Short mmCIF file of C-alpha atoms and ligand atoms in Angstrom, two decimals:
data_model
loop_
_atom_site.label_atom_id
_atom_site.label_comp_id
_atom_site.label_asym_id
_atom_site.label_seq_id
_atom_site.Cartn_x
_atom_site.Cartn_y
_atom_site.Cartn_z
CA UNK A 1009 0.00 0.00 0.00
CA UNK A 1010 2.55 2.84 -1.44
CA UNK A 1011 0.36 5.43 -0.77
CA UNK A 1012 -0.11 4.51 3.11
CA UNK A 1013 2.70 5.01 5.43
CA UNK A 1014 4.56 5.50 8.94
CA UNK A 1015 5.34 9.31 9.40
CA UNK A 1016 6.89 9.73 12.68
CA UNK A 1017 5.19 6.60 14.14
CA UNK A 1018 2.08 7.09 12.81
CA UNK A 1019 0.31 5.81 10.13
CA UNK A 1020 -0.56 7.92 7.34
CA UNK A 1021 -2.58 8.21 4.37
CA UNK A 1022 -0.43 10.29 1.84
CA UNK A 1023 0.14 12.95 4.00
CA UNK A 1024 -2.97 13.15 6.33
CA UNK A 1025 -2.22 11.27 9.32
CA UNK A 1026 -5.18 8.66 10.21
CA UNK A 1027 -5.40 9.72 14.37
CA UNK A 1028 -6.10 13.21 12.37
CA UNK A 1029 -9.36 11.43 10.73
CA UNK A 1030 -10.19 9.55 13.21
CA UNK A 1031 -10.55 13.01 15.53
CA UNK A 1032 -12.75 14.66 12.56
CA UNK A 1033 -14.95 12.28 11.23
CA UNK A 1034 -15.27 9.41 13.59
CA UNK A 1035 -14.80 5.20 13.61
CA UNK A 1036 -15.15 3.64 11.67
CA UNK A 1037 -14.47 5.09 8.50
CA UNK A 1038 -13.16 3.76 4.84
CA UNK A 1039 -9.97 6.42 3.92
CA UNK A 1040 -9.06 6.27 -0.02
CA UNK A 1041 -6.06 7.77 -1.48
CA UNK A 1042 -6.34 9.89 -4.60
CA UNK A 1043 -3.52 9.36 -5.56
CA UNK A 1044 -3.82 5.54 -5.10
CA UNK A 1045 -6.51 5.03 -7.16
CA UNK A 1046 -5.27 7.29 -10.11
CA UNK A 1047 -1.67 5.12 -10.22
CA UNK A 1048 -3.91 1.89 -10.18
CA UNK A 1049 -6.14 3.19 -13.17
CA UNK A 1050 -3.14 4.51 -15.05
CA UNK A 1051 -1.30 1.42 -14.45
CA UNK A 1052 -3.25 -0.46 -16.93
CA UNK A 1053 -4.03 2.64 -19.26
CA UNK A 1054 -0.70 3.39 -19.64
CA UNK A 1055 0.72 -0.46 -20.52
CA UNK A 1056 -1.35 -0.07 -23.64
CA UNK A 1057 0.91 2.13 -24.90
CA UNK A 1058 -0.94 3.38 -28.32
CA UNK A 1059 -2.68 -0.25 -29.06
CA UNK A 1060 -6.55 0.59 -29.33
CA UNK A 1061 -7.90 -0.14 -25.69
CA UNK A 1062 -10.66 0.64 -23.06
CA UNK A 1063 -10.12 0.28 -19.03
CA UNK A 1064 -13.79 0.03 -17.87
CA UNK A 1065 -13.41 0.27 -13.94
CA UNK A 1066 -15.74 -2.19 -12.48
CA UNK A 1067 -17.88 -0.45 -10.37
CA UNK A 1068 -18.75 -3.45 -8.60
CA UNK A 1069 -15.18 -2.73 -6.64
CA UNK A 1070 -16.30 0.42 -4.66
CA UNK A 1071 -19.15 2.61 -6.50
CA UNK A 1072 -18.43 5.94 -4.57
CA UNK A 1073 -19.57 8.51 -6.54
CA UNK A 1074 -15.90 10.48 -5.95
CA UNK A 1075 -13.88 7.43 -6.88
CA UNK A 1076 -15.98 7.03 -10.06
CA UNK A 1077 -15.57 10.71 -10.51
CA UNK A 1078 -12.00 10.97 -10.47
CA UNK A 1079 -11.96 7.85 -12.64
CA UNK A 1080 -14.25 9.27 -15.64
CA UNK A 1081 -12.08 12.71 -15.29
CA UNK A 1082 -9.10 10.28 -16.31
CA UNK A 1083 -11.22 8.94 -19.11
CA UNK A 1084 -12.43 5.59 -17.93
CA UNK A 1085 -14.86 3.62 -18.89
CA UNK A 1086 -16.77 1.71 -16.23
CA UNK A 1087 -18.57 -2.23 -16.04
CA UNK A 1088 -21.53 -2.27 -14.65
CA UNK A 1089 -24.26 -4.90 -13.48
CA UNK A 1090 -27.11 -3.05 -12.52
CA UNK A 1091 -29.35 0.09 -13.51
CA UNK A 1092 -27.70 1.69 -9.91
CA UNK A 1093 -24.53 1.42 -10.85
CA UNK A 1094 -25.63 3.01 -14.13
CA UNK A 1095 -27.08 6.11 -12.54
CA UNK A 1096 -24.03 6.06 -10.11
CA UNK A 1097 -21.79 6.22 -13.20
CA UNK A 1098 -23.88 8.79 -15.10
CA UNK A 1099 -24.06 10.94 -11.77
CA UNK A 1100 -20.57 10.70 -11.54
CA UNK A 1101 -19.75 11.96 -15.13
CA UNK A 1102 -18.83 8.96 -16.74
CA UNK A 1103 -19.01 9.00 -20.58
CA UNK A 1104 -22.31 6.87 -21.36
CA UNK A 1105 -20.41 5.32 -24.64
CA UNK A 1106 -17.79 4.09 -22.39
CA UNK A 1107 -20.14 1.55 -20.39
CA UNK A 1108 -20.64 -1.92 -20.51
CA UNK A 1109 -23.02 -3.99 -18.95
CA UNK A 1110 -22.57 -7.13 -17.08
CA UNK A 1111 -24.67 -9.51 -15.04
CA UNK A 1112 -27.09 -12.39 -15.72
CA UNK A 1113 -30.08 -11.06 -14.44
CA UNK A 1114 -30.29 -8.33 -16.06
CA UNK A 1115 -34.44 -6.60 -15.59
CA UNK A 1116 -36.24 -5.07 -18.42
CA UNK A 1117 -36.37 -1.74 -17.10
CA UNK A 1118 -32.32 -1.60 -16.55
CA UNK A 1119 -32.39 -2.65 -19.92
CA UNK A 1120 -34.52 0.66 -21.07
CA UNK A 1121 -32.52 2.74 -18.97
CA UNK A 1122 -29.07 1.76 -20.47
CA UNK A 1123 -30.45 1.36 -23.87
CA UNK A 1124 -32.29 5.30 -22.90
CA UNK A 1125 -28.54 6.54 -22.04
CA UNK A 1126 -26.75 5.22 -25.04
CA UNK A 1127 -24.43 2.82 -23.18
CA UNK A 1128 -21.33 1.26 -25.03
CA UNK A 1129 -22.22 -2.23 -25.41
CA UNK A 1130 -24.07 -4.60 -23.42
CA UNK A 1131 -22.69 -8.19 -22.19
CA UNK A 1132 -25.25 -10.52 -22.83
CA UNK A 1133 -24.97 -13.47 -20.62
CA UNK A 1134 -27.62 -16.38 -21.68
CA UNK A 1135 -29.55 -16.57 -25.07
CA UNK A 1136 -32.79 -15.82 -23.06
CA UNK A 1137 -31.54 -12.33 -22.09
CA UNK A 1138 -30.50 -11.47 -25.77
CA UNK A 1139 -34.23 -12.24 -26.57
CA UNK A 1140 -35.57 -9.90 -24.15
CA UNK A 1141 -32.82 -7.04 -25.33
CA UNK A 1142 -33.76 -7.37 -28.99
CA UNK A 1143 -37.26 -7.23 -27.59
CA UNK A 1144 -37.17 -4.42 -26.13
CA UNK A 1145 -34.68 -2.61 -28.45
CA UNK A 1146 -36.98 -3.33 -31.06
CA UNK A 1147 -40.08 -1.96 -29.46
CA UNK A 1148 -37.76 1.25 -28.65
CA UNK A 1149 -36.40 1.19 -32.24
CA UNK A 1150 -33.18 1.57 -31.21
CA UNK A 1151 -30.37 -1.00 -31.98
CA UNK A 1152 -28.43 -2.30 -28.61
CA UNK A 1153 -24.64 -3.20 -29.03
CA UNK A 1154 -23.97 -6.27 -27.90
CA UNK A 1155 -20.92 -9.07 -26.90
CA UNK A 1156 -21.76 -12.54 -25.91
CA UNK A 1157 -20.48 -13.03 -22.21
CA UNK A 1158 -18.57 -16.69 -22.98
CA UNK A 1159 -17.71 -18.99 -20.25
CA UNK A 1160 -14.54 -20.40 -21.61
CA UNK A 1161 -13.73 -22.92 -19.03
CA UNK A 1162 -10.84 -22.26 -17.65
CA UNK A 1163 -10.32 -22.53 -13.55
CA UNK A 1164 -9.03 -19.80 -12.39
CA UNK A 1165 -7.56 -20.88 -9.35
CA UNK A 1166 -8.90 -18.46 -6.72
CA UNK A 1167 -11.86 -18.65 -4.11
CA UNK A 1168 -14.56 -21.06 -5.17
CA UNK A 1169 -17.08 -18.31 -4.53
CA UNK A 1170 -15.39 -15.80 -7.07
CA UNK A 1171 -14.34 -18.29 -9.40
CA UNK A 1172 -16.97 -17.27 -12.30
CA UNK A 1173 -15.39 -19.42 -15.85
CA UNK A 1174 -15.87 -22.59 -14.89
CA UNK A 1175 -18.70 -25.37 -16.53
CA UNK A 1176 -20.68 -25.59 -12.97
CA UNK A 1177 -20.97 -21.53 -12.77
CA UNK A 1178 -23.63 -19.01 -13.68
CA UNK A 1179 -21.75 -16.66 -15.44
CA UNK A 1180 -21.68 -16.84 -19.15
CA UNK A 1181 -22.47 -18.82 -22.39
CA UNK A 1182 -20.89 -21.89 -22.65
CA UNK A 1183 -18.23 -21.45 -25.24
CA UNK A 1184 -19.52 -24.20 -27.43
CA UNK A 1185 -22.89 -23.00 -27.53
CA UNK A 1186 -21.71 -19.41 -28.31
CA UNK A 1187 -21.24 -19.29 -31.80
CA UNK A 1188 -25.22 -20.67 -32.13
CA UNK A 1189 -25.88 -17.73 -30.12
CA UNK A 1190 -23.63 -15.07 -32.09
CA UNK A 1191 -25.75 -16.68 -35.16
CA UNK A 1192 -29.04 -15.61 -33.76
CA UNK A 1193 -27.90 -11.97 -32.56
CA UNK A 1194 -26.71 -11.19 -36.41
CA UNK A 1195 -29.65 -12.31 -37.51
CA UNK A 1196 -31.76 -9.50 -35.68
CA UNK A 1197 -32.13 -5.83 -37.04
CA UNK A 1198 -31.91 -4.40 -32.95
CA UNK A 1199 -29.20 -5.93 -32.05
CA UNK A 1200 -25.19 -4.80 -33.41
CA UNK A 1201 -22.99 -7.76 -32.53
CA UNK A 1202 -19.60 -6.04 -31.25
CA UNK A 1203 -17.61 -8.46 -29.23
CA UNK A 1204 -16.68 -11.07 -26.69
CA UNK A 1205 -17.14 -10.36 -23.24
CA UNK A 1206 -15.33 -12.99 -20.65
CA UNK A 1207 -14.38 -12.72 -16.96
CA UNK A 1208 -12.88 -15.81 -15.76
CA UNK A 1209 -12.80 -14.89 -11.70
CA UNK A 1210 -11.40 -12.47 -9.02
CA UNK A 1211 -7.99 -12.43 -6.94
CA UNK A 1212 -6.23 -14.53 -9.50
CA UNK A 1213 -2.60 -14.54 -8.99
CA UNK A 1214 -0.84 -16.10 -12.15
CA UNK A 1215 -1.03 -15.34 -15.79
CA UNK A 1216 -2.37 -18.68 -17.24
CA UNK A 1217 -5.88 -18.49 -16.52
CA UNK A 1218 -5.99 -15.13 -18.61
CA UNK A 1219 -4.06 -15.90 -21.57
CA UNK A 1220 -5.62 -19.59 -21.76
CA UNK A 1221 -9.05 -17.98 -21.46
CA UNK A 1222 -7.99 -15.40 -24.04
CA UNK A 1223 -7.01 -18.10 -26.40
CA UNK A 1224 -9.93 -19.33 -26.73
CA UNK A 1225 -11.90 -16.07 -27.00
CA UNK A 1226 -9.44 -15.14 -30.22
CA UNK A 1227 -10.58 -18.72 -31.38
CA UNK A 1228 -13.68 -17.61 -31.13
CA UNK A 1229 -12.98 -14.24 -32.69
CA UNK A 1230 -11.43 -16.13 -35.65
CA UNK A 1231 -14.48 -18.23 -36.68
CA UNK A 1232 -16.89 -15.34 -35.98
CA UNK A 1233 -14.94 -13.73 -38.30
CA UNK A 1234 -14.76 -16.77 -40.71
CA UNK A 1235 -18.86 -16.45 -40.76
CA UNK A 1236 -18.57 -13.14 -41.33
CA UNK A 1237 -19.08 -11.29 -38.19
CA UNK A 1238 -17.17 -8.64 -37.75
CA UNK A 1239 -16.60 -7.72 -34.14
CA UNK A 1240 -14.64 -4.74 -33.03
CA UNK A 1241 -13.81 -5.95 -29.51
CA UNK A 1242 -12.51 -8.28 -27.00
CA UNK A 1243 -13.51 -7.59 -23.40
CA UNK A 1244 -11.29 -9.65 -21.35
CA UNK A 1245 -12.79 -9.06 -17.50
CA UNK A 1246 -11.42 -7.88 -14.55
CA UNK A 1247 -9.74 -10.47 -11.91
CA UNK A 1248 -6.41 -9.57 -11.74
CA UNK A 1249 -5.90 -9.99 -7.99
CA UNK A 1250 -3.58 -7.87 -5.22
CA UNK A 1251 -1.04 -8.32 -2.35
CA UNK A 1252 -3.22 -9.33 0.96
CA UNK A 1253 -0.74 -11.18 2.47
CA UNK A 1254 2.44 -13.25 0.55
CA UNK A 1255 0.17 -13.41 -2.86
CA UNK A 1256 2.63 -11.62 -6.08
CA UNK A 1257 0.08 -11.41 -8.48
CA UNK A 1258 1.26 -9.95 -12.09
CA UNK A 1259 1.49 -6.49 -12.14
CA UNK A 1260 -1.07 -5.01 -14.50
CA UNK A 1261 1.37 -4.37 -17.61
CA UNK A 1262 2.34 -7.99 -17.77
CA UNK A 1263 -1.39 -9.20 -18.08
CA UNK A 1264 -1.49 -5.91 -20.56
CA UNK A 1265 1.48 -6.84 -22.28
CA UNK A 1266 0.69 -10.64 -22.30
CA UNK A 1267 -2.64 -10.17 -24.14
CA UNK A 1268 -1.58 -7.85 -26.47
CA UNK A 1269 1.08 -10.49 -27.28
CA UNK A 1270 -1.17 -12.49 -28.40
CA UNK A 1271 -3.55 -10.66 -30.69
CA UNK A 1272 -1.39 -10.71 -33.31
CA UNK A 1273 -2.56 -8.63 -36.50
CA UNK A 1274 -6.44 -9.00 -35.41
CA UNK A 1275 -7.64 -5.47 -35.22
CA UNK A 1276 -9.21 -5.76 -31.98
CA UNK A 1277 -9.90 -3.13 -29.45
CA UNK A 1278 -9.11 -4.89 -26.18
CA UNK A 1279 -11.09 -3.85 -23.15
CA UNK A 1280 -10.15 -4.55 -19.61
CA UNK A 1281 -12.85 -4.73 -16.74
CA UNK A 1282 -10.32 -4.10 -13.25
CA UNK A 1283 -12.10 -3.45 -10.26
CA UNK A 1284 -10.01 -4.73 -7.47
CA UNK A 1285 -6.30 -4.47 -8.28
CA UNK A 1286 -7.24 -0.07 -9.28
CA UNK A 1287 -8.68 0.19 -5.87
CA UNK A 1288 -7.95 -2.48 -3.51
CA UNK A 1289 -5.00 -0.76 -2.31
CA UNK A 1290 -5.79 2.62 -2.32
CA UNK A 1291 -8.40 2.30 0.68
CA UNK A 1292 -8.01 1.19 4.45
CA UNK A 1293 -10.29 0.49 7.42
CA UNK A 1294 -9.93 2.63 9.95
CA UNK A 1295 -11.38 1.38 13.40
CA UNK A 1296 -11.17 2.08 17.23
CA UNK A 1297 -10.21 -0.59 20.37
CA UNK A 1298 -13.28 -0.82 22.51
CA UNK A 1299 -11.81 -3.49 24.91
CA UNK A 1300 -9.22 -5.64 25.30
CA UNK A 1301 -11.16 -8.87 26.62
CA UNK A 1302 -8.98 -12.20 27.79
CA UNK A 1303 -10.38 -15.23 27.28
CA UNK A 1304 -9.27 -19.20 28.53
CA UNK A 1305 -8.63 -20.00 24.86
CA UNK A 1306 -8.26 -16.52 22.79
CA UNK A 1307 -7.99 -12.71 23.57
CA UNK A 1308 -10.19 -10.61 21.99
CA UNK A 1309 -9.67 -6.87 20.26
CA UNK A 1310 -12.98 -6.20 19.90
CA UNK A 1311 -13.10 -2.92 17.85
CA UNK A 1312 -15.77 -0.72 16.31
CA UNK A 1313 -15.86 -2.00 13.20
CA UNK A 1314 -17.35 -5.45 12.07
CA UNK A 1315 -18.56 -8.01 9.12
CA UNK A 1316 -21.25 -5.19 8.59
CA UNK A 1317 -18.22 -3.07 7.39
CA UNK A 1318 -16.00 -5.50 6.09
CA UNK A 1319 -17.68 -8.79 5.36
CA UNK A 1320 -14.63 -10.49 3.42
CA UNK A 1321 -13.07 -12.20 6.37
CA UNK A 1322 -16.28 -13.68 7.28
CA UNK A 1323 -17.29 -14.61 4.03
CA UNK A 1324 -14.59 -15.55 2.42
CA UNK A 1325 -12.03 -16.29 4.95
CA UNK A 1326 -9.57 -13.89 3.21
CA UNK A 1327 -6.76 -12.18 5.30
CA UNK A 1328 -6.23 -8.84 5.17
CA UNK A 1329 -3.30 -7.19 7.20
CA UNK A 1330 -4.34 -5.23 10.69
CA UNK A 1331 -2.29 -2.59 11.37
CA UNK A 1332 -1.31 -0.61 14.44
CA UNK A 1333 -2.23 3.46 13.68
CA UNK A 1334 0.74 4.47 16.39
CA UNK A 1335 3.76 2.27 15.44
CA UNK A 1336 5.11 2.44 19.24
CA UNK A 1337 3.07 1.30 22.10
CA UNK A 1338 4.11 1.31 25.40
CA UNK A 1339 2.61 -2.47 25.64
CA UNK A 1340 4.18 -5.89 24.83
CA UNK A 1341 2.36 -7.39 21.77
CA UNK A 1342 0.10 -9.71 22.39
CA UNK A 1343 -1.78 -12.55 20.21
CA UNK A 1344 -5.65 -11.01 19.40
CA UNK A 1345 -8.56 -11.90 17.67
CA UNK A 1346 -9.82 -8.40 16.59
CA UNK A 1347 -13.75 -9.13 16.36
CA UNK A 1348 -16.58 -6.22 15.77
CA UNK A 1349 -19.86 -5.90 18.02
CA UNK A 1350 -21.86 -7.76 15.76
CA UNK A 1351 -23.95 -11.11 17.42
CA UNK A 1352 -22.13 -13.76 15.49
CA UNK A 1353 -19.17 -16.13 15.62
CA UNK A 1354 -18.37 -15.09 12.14
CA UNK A 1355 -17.74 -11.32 13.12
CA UNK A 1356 -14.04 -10.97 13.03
CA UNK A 1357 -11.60 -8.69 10.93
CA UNK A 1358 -8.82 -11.05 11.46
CA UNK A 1359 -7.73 -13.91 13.95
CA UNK A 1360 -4.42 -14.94 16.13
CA UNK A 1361 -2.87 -11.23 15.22
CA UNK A 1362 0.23 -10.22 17.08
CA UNK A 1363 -0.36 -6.67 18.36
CA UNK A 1364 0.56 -4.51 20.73
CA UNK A 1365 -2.28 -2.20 21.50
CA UNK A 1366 -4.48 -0.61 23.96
CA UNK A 1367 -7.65 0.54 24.69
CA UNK A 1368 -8.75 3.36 22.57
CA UNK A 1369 -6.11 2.66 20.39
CA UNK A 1370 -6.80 3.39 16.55
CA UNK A 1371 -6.16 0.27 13.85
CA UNK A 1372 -5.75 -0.03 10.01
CA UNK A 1373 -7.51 -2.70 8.18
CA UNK A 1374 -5.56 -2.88 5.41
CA UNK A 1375 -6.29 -3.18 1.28
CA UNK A 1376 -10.14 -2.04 2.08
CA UNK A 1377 -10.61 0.03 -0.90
CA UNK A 1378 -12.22 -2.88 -3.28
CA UNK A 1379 -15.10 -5.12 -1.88
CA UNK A 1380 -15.74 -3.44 1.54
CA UNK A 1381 -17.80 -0.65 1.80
CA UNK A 1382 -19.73 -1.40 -1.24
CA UNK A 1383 -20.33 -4.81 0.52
CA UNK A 1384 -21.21 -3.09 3.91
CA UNK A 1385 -24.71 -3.71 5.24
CA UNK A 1386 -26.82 -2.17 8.37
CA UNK A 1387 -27.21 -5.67 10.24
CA UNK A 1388 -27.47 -5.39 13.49
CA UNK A 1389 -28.84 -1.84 13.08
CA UNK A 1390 -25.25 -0.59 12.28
CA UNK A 1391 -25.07 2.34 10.23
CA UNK A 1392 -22.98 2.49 7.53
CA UNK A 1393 -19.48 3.63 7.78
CA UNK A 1394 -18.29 7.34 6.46
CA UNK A 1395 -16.00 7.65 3.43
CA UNK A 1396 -13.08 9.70 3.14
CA UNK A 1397 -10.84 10.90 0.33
CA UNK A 1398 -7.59 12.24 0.94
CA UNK A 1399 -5.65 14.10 -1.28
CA UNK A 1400 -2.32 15.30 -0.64
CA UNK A 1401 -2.96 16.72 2.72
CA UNK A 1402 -6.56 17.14 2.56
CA UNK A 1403 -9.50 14.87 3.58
CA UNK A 1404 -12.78 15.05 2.20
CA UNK A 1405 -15.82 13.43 3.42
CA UNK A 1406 -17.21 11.62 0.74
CA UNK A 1407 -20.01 9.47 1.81
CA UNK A 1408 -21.42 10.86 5.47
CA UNK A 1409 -21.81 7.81 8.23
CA UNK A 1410 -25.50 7.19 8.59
CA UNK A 1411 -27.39 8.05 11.28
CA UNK A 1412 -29.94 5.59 12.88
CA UNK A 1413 -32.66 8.22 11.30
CA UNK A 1414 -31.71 7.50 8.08
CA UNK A 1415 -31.67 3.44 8.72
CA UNK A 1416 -35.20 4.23 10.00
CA UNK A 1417 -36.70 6.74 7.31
CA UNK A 1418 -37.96 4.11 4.47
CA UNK A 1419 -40.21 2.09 7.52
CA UNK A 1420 -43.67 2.42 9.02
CA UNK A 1421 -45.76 0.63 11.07
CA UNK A 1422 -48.93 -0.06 9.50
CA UNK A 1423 -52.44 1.12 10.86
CA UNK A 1424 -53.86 -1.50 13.66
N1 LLP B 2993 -16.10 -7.84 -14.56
C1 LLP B 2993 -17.03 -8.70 -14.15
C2 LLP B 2993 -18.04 -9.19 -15.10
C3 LLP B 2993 -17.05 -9.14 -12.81
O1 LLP B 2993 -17.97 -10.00 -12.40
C4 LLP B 2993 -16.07 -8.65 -11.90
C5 LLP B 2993 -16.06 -9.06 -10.49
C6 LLP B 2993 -15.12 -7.72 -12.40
C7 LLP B 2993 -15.16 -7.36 -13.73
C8 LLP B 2993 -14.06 -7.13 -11.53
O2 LLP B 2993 -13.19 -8.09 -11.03
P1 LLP B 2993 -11.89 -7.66 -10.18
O3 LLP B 2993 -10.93 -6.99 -11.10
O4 LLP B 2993 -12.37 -6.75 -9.11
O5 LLP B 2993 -11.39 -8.95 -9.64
N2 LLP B 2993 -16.57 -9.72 -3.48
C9 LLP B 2993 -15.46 -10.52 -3.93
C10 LLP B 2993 -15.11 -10.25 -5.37
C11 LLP B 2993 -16.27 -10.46 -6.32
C12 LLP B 2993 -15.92 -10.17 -7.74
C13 LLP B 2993 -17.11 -10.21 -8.61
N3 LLP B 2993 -16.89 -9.88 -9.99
C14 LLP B 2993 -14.28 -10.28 -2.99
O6 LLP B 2993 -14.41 -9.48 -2.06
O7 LLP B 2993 -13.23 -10.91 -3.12
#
């Protein structure tokens, strides 16, 4: 995390330190770094290097309107998988053309409302969804760009639960059913078949699934071709994954670079679809000690955050590193589960963490900028966390914490 460090013993985020937000805007709170999120973007732009491209930021990663902001002013395009994100990206200034729409479940009326703002090209994940988009793009009389979401097959060696290319999953058209598909999309007057869409997983920390997946999508590109469908693009995903622990996942030029490798002299715009590894490490947790509590069989941090904040632990069992604000304490480390308030066994931010900390002391959950707040939730009546965005050495408040009245304002108790 480059753009969080130790300034005189205290953990910073570029050059705001984090007891400084804590004392303005309260526990717990998300902190991004602009400066973070702009190297992560660029990182991919950049590896392109002239070749005919588009880096659509998944907004799946963290939807803040500010991130998304700073990312269209850069000129990105965004993913999307649902007519909120779409408004979130519109709202945010994102260039309409530049969107492209994922998800199998997509509903008719998201499907007006992207078709309404001119989006860039829909992903189209089952042959019963293209029916319903040429349905309704015909009864619109408008024509909706499409690629075919393929499931290539490919494992991509990560967390069964974001593991999305292989037979047993969801996601996608089965690759040998695709062309069938491709067949029936040229044959419609509303519908402009574009390109391949694929997204083979999340966290993946080795080149081969890509460029194995991408070999068969350029397969696929060939014969489509061959029948005389000319597509202009190949979307290859998102899924690149990021440092949480020991992981050393390519660095976004050598996925760039080993794609572009391969196209050869296709003329194919080739789209990218990171969410994770532009944000993931721009962002931390920022939580308080409540108490120190010490059990027979395990101590207990039990801080002010919990899986409403930060589900991934609890979910997925995924590490992420738990860092002291103040690197001196006067106090011996100690071995901790840090846990949140939240009634359940699954509630913990991390477990068996050396640390040596205190009361009222002030700790970094670390890599929280992808997957967290976005995946935040108000169980346990919790209001939702506050967002802040530094930049250089000023924080901005960028999504307030919620107040119990606003957790309250959309119920009623009916009449007796
Ligand atoms: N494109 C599509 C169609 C996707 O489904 C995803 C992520 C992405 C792009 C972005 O993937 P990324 O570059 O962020 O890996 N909540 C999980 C991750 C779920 C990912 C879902 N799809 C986690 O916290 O690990």
């Amino acid at each position: 995390m480059p753009h969080f460090s130790y300034r005189d013993g205290e953990l910073c985020a570029e050059q705001v330190p984090l007891s400084e937000i804590a004392a303005r805007f309260g526990t717990p709170c998300f902190i991004y770094s602009r400066a973070a999120i702009e190297t992560g973007w660029r990182a991919y732009d950049d590896a392109f290097a002239g070749r005919s491209h588009l880096v659509c930021y998944a907004v799946k990663a963290n939807g803040n309107l500010a991130l998304l902001h700073l990312l269209a002013r850069l000129g990105s395009g965004f993913d999307i998988v649902s007519g909120g994100e779409l408004e979130r990206v519109l709202r945010a200034g994102g260039d309409p053309a530049r969107i492209v729409f994922s998800g199998v479940g997509k509903r008719a009326d998201e499907i007006d409302q992207a078709l309404a703002a001119g989006i860039g090209c829909f992903n189209v994940e089952s042959a019963a969804e293209l029916r319903r988009l040429e349905r309704i793009a015909g009864a619109l009389g408008k024509r909706a760009r499409v690629a075919l979401r393929v499931n290539p097959d490919v494992d991509a060696g990560t967390h069964p639960y974001i593991a999305t290319a292989l037979k047993e999953s969801k996601f996608g058209i089965a690759h040998r059913e695709a062309l069938a598909v491709y067949r029936e999309a040229a044959r419609s007057p509303h519908l402009q078949v574009t390109g391949i869409a694929c997204h083979i997983g999340s966290q993946i920390t080795s080149l081969e699934p890509f460029i194995d997946a991408f070999t068969r999508v350029l397969q696929l590109a060939d014969s489509l071709r061959v029948e005389g469908m000319d597509i202009d693009h190949v979307d290859m995903g998102g899924g690149l994954g990021i440092r949480y622990r020991d992981e050393a996942p390519p660095a976004p030029e050598q996925l760039v670079q080993a794609l572009c490798a391969r196209i050869g002299q296709r003329t194919l715009k080739l789209m990218l679809e990171p969410g994770r590894s532009v944000v993931g490490e721009a962002g931390v947790l920022l939580t308080r000690v409540e108490y120190l509590k010490y059990g027979a069989a395990r101590n207990f941090a039990i801080v002010d955050a919990a899986m409403n904040d930060l589900l991934r632990p609890s979910l997925y069992d995924a590490w992420q590193d738990i860092l002291p604000v103040r690197q001196q304490s006067g106090s011996a480390p100690q071995t901790f589960d840090v846990v949140g308030p939240v009634c359940e066994s699954a509630d913990f931010l991390g477990l068996g963490r050396s640390l040596a900390i205190a009361e009222g002391d002030l700790l970094a959950v670390a890599s929280s900028g992808a997957y967290a707040a976005c995946m935040s939730s108000n169980y346990n009546a919790r209001p939702r966390a506050a967002e802040i965005l530094v930049d250089g050495s000023r924080a901005h408040e960028v999504r307030r914490r919620e107040s119990i009245e606003t957790l309250l304002t959309l119920e009623s108790i009916p009449p007796e």
